Coordinates of C-alpha atoms in Angstrom, one line a residue:
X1 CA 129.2 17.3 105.9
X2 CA 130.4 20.8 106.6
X3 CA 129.9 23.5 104.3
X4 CA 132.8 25.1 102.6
X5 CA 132.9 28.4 103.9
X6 CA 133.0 31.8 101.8
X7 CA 133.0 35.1 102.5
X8 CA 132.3 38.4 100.7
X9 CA 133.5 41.6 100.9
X10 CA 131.5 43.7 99.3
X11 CA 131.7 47.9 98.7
X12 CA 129.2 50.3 99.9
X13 CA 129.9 51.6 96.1
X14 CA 128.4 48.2 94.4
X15 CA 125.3 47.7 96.9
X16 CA 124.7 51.6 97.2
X17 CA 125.3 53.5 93.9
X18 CA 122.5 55.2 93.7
X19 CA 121.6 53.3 90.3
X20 CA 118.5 50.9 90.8
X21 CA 119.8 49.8 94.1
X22 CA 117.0 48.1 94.9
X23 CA 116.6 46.1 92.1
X24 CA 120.7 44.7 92.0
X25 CA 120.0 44.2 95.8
X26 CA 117.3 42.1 95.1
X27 CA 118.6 40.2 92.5
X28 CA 122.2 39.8 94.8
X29 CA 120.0 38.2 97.7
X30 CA 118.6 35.7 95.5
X31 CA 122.0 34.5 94.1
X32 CA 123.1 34.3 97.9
X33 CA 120.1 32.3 98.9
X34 CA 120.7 29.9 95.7
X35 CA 124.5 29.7 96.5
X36 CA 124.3 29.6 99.5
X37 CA 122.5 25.5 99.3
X38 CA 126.0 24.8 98.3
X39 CA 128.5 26.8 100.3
X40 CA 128.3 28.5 103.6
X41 CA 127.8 32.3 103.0
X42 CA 128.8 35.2 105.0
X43 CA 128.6 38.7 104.2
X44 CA 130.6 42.2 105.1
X45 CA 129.1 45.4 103.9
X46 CA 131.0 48.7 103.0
X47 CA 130.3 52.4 103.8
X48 CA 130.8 53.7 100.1
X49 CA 130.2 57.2 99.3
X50 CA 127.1 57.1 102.1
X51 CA 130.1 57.3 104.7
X52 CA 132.0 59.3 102.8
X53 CA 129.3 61.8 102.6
X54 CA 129.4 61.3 106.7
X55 CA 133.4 61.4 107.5
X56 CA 133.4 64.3 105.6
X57 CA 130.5 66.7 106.6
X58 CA 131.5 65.1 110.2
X59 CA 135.6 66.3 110.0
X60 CA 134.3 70.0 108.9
X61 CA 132.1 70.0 111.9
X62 CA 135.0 69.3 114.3
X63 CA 134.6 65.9 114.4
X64 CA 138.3 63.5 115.4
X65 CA 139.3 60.8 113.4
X66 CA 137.5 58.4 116.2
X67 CA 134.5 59.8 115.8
X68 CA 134.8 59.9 112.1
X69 CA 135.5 56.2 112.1
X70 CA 132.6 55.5 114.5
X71 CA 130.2 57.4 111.8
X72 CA 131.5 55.5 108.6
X73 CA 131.3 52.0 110.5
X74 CA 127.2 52.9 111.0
X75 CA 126.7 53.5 107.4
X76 CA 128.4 50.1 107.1
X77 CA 126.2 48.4 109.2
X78 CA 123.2 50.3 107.7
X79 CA 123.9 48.8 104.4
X80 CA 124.4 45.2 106.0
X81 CA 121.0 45.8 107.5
X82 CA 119.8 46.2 104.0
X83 CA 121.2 43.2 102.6
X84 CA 119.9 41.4 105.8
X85 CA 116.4 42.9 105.1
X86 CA 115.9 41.3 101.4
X87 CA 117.6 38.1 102.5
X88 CA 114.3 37.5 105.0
X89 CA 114.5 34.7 106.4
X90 CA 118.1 33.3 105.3
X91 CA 119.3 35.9 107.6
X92 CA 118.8 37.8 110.5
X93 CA 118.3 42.0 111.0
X94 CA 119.7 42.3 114.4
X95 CA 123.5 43.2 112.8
X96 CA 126.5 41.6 114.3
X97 CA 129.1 44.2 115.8
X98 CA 131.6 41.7 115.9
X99 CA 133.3 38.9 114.1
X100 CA 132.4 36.7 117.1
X101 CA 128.8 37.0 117.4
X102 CA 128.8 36.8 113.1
X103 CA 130.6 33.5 113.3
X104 CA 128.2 32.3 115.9
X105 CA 125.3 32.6 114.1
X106 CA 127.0 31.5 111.0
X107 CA 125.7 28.1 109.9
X108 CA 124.7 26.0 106.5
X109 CA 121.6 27.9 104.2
X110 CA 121.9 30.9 106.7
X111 CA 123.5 33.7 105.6
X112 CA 125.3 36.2 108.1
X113 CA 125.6 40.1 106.9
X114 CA 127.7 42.3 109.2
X115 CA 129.3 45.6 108.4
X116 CA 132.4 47.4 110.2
X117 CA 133.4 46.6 114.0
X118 CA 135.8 49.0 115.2
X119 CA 138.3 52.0 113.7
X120 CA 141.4 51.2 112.4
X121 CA 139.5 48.0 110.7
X122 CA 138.1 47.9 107.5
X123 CA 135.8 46.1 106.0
X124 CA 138.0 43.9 103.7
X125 CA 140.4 42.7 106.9
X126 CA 136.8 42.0 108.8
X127 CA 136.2 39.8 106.2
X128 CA 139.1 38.1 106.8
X129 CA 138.7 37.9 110.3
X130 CA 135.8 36.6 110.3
X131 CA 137.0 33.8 107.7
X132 CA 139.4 33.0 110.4
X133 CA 136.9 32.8 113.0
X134 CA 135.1 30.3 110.5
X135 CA 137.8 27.9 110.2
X136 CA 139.5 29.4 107.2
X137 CA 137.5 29.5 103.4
X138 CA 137.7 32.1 100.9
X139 CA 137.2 35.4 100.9
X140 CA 135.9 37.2 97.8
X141 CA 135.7 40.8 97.5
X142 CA 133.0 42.3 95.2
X143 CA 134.3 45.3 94.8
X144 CA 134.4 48.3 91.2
X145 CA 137.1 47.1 89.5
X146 CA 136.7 43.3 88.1
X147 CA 140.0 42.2 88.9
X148 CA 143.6 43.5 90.5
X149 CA 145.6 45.4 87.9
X150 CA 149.1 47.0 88.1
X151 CA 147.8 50.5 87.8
X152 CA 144.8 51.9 88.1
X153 CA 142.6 50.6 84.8
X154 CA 140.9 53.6 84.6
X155 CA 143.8 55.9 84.3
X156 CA 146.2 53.7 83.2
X157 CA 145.1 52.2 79.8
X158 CA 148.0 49.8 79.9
X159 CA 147.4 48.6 83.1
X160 CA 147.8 44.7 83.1
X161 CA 144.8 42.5 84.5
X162 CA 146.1 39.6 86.5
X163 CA 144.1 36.4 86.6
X164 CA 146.2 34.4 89.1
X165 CA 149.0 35.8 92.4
X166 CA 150.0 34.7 95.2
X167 CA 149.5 36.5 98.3
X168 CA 152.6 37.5 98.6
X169 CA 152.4 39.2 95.3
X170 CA 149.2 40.7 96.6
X171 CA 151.0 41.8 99.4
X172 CA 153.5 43.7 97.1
X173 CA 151.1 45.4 95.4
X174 CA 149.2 46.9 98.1
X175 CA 152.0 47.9 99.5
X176 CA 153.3 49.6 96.4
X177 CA 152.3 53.8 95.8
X178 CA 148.8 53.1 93.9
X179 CA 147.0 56.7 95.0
X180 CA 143.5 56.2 94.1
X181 CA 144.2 53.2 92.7
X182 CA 144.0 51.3 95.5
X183 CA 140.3 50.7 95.5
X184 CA 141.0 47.6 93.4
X185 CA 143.6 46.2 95.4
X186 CA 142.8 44.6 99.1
X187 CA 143.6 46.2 102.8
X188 CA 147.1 45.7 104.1
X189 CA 145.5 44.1 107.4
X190 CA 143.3 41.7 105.3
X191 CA 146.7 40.4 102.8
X192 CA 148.3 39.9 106.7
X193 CA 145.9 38.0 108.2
X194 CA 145.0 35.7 104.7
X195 CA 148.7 34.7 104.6
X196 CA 148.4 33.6 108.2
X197 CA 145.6 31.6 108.4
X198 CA 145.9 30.2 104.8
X199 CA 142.8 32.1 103.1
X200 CA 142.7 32.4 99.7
X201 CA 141.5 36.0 98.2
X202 CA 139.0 36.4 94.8
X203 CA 138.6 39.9 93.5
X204 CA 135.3 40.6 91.1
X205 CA 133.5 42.8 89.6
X206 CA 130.9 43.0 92.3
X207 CA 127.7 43.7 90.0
X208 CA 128.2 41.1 87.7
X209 CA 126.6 38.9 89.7
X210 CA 127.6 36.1 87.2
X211 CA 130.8 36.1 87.6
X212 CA 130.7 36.6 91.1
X213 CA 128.2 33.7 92.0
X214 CA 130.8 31.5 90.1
X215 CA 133.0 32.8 92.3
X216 CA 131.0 32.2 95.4
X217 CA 130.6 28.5 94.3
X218 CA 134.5 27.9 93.2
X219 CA 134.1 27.7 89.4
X220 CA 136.1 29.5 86.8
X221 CA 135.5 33.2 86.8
X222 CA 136.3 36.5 85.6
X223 CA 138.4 38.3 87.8
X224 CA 142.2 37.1 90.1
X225 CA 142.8 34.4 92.4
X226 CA 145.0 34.9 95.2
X227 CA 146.3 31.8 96.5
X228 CA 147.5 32.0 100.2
X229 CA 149.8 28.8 99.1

């Protein structure tokens, strides 16, 4: 019988902050391995502020927005390779550039890490494309913020925390004027292509790695559920 399929978005900002990295790296391939006996697993990496550091020093060298892109898409795949190196075996170091050759090598007890493919994508609607290319699933993003809010929770004390929307819901809050706010809600291009193919969203706090294994596995967790229904 076929695994269900799951795959996780995760920020440059949770695998990369600079704070015992290696340890919560560590720690995150070993719940991956674990859940991964009972789901099939797939991973997209983020940039975080390694490509920011690189978009930026790269536009004040002269750099265009192509080129930018192109240089925050590496860090991206840097990062997957670093996931993919402390997964060993359960995965492979030779990173996918595209959601083709990801889902190809996708199969049960292997875990597939991939970061960005091409500008104009980011890493949240790769996840979702590559869900599709899966036959559908879930998609969880592991991201700073444990859930999706009105407002931006750090700025906004009154912000409410929603446990449960639709995607259509989802859909009107990305759409809405959040600032910098929207680092907790998901990419316009991911909500679009989740609607389509029917694939729910789970947003998480990405470093408690409690909640988001119950995630990963389909239990009750900490954080929203986005039905696509």
């Amino acid at each position: 019988m076929t695994q269900e399929v799951v795959v996780i978005s995760i920020g440059g900002s949770i695998l990369i902050p600079d704070q015992n990295d290696s340890v919560y790296i560590g720690k995150l391939a070993e719940m991956l391995k674990k859940a991964s006996e009972k789901v099939r697993v797939a991973v997209v990496c983020g940039g975080g502020k390694i490509a920011r550091y690189y978009t930026v020093t790269g536009r004040e060298l002269g750099g265009t927005e192509y080129q930018l892109d192109m240089l925050g898409i590496g860090t991206t795949r840097l990062n997957a390779g670093l996931l993919a190196l402390a997964l060993g075996d359960r995965s492979n170091p030779d990173i996918p550039t595209d959601v083709k050759t990801a889902a190809e090598r996708s199969k049960d007890g292997f875990i597939t890490v991939m970061g960005g493919t091409e500008p104009g994508h980011t890493t949240d609607a790769v996840a979702t494309m590559l869900a599709k290319e899966l036959g559908g699933g879930r998609v969880i993003n592991a991201t700073a913020v444990d859930a999706v809010y009105s407002d931006d929770p750090r700025k906004n004390p009154d912000a409410v925390k929603y446990s449960k929307l639709t995607i259509k819901e989802l859909g009107n809050l990305v759409y809405k004027d959040h600032g910098a706010g929207k680092s907790s809600v998901f990419d316009p291009l991911g909500v679009e292509i989740a609607e389509k193919e029917k694939i729910d969203i789970q947003m998480v706090d990405g470093r408690n790695l409690e909640e988001l294994e119950k995630a990963i596995l389909g239990l009750p967790f900490d954080g929203t559920y986005i039905s696509s229904q």
